Short mmCIF file of C-alpha atoms in Angstrom, two decimals:
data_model
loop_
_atom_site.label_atom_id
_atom_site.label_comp_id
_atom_site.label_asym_id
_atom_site.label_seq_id
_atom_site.Cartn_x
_atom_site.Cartn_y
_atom_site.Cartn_z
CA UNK A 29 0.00 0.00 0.00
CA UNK A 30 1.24 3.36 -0.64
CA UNK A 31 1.32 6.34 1.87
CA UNK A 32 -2.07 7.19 1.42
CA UNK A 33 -3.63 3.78 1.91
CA UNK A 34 -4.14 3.09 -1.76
CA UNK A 35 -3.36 -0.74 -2.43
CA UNK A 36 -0.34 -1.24 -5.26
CA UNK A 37 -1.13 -3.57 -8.07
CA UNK A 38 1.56 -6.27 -7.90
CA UNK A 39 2.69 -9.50 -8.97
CA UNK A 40 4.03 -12.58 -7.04
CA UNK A 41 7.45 -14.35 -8.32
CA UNK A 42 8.44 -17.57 -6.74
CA UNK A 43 10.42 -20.65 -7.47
CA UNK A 44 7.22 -22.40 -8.67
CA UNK A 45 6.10 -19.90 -10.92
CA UNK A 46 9.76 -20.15 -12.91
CA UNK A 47 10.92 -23.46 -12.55
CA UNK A 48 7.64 -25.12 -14.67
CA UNK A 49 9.03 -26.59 -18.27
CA UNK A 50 12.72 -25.81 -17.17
CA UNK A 51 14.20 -28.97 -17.84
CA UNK A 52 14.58 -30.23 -21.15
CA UNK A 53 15.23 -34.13 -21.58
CA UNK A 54 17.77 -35.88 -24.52
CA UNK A 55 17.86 -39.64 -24.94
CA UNK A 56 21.96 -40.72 -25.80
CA UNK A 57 21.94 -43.76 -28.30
CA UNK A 58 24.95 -45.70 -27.47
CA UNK A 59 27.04 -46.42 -30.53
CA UNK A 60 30.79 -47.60 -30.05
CA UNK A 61 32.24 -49.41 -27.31
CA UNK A 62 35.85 -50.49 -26.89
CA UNK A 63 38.47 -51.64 -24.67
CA UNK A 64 42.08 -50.70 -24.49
CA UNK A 65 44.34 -52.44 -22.04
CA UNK A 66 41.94 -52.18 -18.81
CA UNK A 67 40.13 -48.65 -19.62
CA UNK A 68 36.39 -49.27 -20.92
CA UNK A 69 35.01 -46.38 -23.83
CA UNK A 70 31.66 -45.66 -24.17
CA UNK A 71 30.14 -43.58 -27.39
CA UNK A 72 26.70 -42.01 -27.14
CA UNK A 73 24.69 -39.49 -29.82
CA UNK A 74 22.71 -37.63 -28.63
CA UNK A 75 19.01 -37.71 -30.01
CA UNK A 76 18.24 -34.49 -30.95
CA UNK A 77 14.64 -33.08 -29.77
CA UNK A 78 14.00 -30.32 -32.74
CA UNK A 79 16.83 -30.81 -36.06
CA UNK A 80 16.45 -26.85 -35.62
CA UNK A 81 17.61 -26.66 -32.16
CA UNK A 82 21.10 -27.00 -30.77
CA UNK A 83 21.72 -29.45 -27.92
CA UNK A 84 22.00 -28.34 -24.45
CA UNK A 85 22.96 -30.29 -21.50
CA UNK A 86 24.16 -29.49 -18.00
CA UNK A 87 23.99 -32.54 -16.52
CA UNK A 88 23.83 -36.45 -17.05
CA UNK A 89 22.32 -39.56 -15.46
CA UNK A 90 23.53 -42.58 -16.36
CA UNK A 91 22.32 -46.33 -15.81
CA UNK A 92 25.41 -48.07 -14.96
CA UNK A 93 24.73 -52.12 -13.81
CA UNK A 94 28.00 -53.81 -11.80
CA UNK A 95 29.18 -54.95 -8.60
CA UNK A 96 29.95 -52.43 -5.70
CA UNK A 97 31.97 -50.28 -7.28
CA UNK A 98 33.43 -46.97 -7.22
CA UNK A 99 34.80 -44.68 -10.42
CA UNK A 100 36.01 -41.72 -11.61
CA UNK A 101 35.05 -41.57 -15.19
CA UNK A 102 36.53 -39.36 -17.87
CA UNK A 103 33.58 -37.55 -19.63
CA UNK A 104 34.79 -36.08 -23.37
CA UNK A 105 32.42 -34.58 -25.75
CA UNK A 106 32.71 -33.61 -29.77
CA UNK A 107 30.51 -32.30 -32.44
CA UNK A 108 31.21 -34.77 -35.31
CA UNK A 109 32.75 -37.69 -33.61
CA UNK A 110 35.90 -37.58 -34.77
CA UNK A 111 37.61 -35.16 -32.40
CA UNK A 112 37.43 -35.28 -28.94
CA UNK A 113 37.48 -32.70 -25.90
CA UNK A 114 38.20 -33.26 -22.91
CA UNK A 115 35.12 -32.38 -20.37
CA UNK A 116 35.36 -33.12 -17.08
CA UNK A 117 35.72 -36.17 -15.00
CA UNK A 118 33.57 -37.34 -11.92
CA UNK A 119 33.19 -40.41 -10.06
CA UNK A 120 30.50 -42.58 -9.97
CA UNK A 121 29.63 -45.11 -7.61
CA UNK A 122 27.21 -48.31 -6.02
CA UNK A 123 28.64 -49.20 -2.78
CA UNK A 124 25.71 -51.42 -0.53
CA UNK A 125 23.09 -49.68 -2.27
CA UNK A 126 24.32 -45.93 -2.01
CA UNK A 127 25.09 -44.94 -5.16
CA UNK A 128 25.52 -41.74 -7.12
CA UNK A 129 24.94 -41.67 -11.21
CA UNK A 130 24.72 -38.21 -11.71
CA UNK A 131 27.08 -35.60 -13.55
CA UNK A 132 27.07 -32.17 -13.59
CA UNK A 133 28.75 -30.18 -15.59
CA UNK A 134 30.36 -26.34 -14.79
CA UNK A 135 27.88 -25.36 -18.11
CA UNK A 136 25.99 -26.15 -20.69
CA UNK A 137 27.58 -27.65 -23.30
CA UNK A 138 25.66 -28.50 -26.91
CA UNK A 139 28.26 -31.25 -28.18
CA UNK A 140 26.43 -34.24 -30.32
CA UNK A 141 28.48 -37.16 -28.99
CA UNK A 142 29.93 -37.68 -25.66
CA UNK A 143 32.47 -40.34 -24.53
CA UNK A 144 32.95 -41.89 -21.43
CA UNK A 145 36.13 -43.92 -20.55
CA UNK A 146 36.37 -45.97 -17.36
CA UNK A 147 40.14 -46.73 -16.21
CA UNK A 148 40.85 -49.90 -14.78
CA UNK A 149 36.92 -51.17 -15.49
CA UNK A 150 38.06 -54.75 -13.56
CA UNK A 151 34.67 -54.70 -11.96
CA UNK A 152 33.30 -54.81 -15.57
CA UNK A 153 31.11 -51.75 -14.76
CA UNK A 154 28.79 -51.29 -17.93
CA UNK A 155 26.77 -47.76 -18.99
CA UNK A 156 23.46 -49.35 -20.17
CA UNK A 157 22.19 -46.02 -20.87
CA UNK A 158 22.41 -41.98 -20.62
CA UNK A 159 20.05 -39.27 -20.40
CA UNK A 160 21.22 -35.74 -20.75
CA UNK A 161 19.01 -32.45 -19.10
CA UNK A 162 19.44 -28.83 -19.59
CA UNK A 163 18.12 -27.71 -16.28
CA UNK A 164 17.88 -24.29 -15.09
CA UNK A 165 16.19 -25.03 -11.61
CA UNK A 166 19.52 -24.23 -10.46
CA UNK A 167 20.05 -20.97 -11.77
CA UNK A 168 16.09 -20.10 -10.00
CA UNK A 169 17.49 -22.18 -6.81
CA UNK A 170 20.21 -19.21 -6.20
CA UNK A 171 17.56 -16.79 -7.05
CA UNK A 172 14.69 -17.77 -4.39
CA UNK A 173 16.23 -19.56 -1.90
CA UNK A 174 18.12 -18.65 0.75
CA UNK A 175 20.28 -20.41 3.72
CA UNK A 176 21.04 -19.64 7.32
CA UNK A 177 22.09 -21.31 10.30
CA UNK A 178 19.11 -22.71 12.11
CA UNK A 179 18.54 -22.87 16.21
CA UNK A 180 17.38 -26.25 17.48
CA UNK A 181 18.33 -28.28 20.28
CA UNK A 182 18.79 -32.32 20.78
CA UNK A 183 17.61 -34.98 22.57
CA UNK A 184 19.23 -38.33 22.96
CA UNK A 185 16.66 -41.02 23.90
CA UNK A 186 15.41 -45.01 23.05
CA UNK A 187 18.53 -45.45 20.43
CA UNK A 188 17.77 -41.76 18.80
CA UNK A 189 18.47 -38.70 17.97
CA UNK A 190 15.58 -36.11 18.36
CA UNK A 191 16.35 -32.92 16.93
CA UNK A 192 14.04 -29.86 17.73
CA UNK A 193 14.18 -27.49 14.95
CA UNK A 194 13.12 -23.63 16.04
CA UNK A 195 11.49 -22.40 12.74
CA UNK A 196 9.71 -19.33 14.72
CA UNK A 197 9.63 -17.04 11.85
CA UNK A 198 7.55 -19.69 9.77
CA UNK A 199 9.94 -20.12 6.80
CA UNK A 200 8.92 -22.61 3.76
CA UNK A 201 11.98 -24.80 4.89
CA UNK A 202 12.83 -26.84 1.24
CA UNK A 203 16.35 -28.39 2.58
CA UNK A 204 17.93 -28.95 6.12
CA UNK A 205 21.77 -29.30 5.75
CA UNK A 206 23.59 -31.29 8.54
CA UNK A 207 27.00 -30.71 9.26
CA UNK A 208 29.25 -32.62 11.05
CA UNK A 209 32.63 -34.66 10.57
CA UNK A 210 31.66 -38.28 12.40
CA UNK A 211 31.50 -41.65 10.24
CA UNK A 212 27.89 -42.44 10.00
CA UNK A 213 25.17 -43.88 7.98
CA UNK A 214 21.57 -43.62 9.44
CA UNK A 215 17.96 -43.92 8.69
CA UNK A 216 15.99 -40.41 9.81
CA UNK A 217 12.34 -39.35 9.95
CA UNK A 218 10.78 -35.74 9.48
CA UNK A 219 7.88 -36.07 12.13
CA UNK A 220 4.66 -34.21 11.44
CA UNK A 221 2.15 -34.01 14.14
CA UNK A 222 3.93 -36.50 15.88
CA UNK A 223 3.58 -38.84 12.67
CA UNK A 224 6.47 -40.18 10.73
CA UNK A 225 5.60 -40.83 7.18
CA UNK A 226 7.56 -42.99 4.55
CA UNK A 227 7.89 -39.26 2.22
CA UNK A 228 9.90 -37.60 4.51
CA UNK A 229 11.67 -40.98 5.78
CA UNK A 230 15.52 -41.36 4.54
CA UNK A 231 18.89 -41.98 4.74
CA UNK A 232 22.12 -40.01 5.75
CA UNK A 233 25.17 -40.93 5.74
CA UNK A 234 29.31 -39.45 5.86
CA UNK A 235 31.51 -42.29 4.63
CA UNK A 236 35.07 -41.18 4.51
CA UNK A 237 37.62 -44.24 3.84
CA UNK A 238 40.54 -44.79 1.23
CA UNK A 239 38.43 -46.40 -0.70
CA UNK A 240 35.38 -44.46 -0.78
CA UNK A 241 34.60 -40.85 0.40
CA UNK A 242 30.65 -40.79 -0.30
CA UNK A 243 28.50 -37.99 1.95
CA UNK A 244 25.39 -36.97 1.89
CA UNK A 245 23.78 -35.26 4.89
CA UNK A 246 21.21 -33.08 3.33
CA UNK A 247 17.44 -33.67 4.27
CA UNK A 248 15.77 -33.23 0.73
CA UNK A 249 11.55 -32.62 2.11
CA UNK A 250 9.21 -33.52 -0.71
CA UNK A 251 7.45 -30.60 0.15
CA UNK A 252 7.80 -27.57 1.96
CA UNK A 253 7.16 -27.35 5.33
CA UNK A 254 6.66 -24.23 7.49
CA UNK A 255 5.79 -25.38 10.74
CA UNK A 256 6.88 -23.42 13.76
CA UNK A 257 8.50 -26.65 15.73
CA UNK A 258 10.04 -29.21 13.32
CA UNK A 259 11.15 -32.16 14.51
CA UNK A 260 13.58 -34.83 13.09
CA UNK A 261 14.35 -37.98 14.23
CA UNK A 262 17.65 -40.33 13.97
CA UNK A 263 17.62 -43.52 14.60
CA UNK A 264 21.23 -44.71 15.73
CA UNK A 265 20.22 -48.32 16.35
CA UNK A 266 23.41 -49.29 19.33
CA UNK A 267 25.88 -46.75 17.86
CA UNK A 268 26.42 -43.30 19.74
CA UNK A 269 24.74 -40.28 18.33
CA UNK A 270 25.88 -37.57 15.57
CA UNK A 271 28.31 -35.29 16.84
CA UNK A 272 26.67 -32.41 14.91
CA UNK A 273 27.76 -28.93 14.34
CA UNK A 274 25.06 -27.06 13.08
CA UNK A 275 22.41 -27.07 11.10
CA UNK A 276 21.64 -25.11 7.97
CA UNK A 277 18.24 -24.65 6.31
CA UNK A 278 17.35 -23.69 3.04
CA UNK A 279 14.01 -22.13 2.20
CA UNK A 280 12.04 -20.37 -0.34
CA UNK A 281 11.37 -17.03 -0.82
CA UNK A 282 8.70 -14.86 -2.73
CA UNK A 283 8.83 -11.48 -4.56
CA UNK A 284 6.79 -9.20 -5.02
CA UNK A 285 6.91 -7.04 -8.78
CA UNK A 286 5.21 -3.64 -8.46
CA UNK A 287 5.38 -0.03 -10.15
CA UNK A 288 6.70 2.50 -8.19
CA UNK A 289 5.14 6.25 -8.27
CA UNK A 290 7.61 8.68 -9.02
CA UNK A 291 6.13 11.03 -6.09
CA UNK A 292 6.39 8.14 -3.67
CA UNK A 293 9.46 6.67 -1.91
CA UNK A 294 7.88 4.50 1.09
CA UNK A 295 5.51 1.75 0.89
CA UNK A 296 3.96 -0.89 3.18
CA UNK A 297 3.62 -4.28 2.78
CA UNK A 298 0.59 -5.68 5.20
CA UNK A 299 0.43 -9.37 5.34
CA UNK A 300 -0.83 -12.32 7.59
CA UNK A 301 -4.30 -12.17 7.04
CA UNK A 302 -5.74 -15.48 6.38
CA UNK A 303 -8.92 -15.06 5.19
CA UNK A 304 -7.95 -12.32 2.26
CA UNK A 305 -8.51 -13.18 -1.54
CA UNK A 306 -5.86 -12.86 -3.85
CA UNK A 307 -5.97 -9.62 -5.85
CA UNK A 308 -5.92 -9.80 -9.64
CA UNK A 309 -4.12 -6.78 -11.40
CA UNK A 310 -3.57 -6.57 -14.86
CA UNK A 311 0.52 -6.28 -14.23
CA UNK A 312 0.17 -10.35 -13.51
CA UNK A 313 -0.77 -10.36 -17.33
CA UNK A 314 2.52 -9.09 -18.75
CA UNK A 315 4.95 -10.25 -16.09
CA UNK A 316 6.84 -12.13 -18.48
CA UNK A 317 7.92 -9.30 -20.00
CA UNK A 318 9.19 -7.62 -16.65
CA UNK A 319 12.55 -9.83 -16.77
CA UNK A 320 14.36 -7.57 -19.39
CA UNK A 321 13.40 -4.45 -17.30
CA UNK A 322 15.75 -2.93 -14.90
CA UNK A 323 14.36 -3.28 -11.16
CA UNK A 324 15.13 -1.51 -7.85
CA UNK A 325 15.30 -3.99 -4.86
CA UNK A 326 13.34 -2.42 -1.90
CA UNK A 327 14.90 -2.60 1.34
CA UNK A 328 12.27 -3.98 3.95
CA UNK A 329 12.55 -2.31 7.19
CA UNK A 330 11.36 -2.80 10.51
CA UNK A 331 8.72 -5.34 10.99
CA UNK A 332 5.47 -3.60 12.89
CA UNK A 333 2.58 -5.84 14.66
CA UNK A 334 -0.48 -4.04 14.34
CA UNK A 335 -1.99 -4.90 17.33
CA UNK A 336 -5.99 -6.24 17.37
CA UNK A 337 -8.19 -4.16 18.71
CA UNK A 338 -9.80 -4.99 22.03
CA UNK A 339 -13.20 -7.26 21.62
CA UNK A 340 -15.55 -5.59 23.99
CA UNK A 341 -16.35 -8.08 27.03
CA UNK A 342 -20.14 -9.29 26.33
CA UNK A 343 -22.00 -8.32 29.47
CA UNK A 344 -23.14 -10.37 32.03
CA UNK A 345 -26.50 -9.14 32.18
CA UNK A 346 -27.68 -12.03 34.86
CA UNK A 347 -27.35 -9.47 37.92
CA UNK A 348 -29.27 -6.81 36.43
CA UNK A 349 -32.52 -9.42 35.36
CA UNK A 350 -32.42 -10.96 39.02
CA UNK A 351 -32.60 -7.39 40.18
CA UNK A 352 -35.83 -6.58 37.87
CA UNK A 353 -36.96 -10.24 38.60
CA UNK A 354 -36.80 -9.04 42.53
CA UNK A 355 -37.89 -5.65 41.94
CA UNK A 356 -41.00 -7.32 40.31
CA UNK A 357 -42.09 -9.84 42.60
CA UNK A 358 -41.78 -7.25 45.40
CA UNK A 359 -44.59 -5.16 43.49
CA UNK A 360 -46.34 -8.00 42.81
CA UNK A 361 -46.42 -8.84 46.44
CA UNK A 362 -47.18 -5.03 47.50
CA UNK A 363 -50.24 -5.07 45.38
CA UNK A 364 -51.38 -8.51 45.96
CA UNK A 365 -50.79 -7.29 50.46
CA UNK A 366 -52.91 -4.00 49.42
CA UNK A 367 -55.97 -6.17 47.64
CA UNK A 368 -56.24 -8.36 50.63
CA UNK A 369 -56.34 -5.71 52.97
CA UNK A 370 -58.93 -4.30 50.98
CA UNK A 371 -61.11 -7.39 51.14
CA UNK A 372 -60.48 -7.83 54.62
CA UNK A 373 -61.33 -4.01 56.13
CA UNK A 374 -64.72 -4.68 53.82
CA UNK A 375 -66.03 -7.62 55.21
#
C-alpha cells in the first residue's frame, strides 16, 4: 500500500512460478564401445529433440549395472565424432546400495556425442544407458532460496536422535543441511504431528575411507514445510549419536513485482491475514515481459505488529434481570398485600 492507503497492483514471483518446463530431456543412443588395455570407452549421440535446435545439456544420469563399485570416469564430448574434448571427470559409484549416477557439468555444453572412458573397469562396470538435461532449476534455486544457520536443540533417547528445529519465523523450509565430521550412515524421519511418514523418511550418511569418500547429509523434504516446531528424528540403532555442528536450512522465498510512483518513496507491505482473496491486477498479465526491465530492490525495514483491537467483554446481564426479577415480585407482592387488605377491612 502506498502512503495514502491506496493498495499497489503487484505481482508474485516464486520458485514455482519459474521453474515449470525448465528442464529439457535428450535420450543418448549408445554407438561404439571399446576396450584398451583395462580402460572401458563408451560412445553415445545424442538424439536431438527439434533438427532446428542446438543441444543443451548441463547434466547427465547414467544407468550403470556392476558390482559395488566406485569410479572416476573421464567424460569427453565432440561435435562430429571424430575429435574429442576433454570435459570433465567425476566419479561414480554403487557401494551397498548408495550410489551416485549423476554428472554435472560447470555449463551447458551442446556437443552431439559424448564419450565416457572408465580406467581400470576390472569390476566390468557397464553404462546401459544416458540421459542428458538442460536444467535451469539451479540458476532459480540461487535466485529464491536462501540459507542460514538454524537454532534447534537435541535430545538423545530409546537409540535416537531427536532434533528440535526452532522455525519461529515460519519459513517454507525446502532443505535442512547437517554438518558434522563423524563416520555415520543412518535412517531419519521428518515427524509431522507427531507422525512419521515414509515421504519424509531417509537416509544419511558421511563415509570417509581410502576407498570411498561418499557424503550426503542433506534432508531433501518432498514438500515444503513451514511449521513453527520441526522435529527430526535419527535412529542410531546401538551406535552413539551424531556429533553435529550445526544445522543449515534452506528455504524459499517470494517477490513481489510492483510499479513504483515517481512522487512516492515509502511503501507498506501488510500481510498475515488469512482469510484475504488474492488480488488480480492486470501487471500479472505481462509479467513475463518484466525480466528484461531494470528493477530496484526495496529494502524492507522494521517489521510492525499491528496490534488487534480490544473485543468488547459481552456483558453479564444475569445481575441486572435478578434485580428486575426481585424488583417485580416485590410489586407484585405489594399489590397482591394491598388487595387483601382491601377485602379484609370490607367484610
Amino acid at each position: 500500500m502506498d502512503d495514502w492507503g491506496k493498495a499497489v497492483p503487484y505481482v508474485l514471483e516464486n520458485l514455482t512460478t519459474e521453474v515449470e518446463n525448465s528442464v529439457e530431456p535428450f535420450n543418448l543412443n549408445l554407438i561404439d564401445t571399446k576396450k584398451m588395455k583395462d580402460n572401458d570407452f563408451f560412445d553415445y549421440e545424442v538424439k536431438r529433440n527439434d533438427i532446428n535446435k542446438d543441444v543443451t545439456i548441463n547434466y547427465m544420469e547414467l544407468n550403470t549395472s556392476g558390482q559395488d563399485y566406485i569410479k572416476e570416469v573421464n567424460i569427453y564430448g565432440s561435435y562430429d565424432g571424430l575429435l574429442w574434448d576433454y570435459i570433465t571427470k567425476d566419479k561414480i559409484y554403487n557401494i551397498e546400495n548408495i550410489n551416485k549416477n549423476s554428472i554435472y557439468f560447470n555449463d551447458v555444453k551442446k556437443y552431439n556425442f559424448y564419450r565416457f572412458e572408465v580406467p581400470n573397469n576390472v569390476e566390468s562396470i557397464k553404462i546401459n544407458s544416458i540421459t542428458g538435461y538442460k536444467n535451469d532449476s539451479n540458476i532459480y534455486t540461487n535466485k529464491y532460496y536462501k540459507q542460514k544457520e538454524s537454532t534447534y536443540t537435541i535430545e538423545n533417547k530409546d537409540n535416537s536422535t531427536y532434533i528440535h528445529i526452532n522455525n519461529q519465523d515460519r519459513l517454507h523450509i525446502h532443505k535442512i543441511k547437517i554438518e558434522t565430521d563423524d563416520i555415520f550412515r543412518r535412517n531419519y524421519g521428518v515427524l509431522l504431528n507427531d507422525r512419521e511418514y515414509p515421504d519424509y523418511s531417509g537416509e544419511i550418511y558421511n563415509l570417509d575411507f581410502k576407498s570411498i569418500k561418499a557424503k550426503n547429509t542433506e534432508i531433501d523434504l518432498p514438500n515444503e514445510i513451514n511449521d513453527k516446531d520441526i522435529l527430526i528424528k535419527i535412529n542410531n540403532g546401538d551406535d552413539t549419536q551424531i556429533n553435529i555442528k550445526k544445522i543449515d536450512i534452506i528455504y524459499s522465498i517470494d517477490k513481489a513485482i510492483f510499479k513504483k510512483e515517481t512522487n512516492l518513496s515509502t511503501y507498506k507491505l501488510i500481510y498475515g491475514n488469512k482469510n484475504a482473496i488474492k488480488p488480480t491486477y492486470d501487471i500479472e498479465k505481462y509479467k513475463t515481459y518484466l525480466a528484461g526491465e531494470g528493477m530496484d530492490e526495496c529494502v524492507l525495514g522494521k517489521v510492525i505488529i499491528k496490534e488487534s483491537p480490544p473485543v468488547e467483554a459481552e456483558k453479564d446481564n444475569t445481575t441486572m434481570y435478578k434485580m428486575i426479577f426481585d424488583i417485580l415480585m416485590l410489586t407484585i407482592s405489594i399489590v397482591l398485600v394491598g388487595y387483601i387488605w382491601v377485602k379484609i377491612r370490607k367484610r
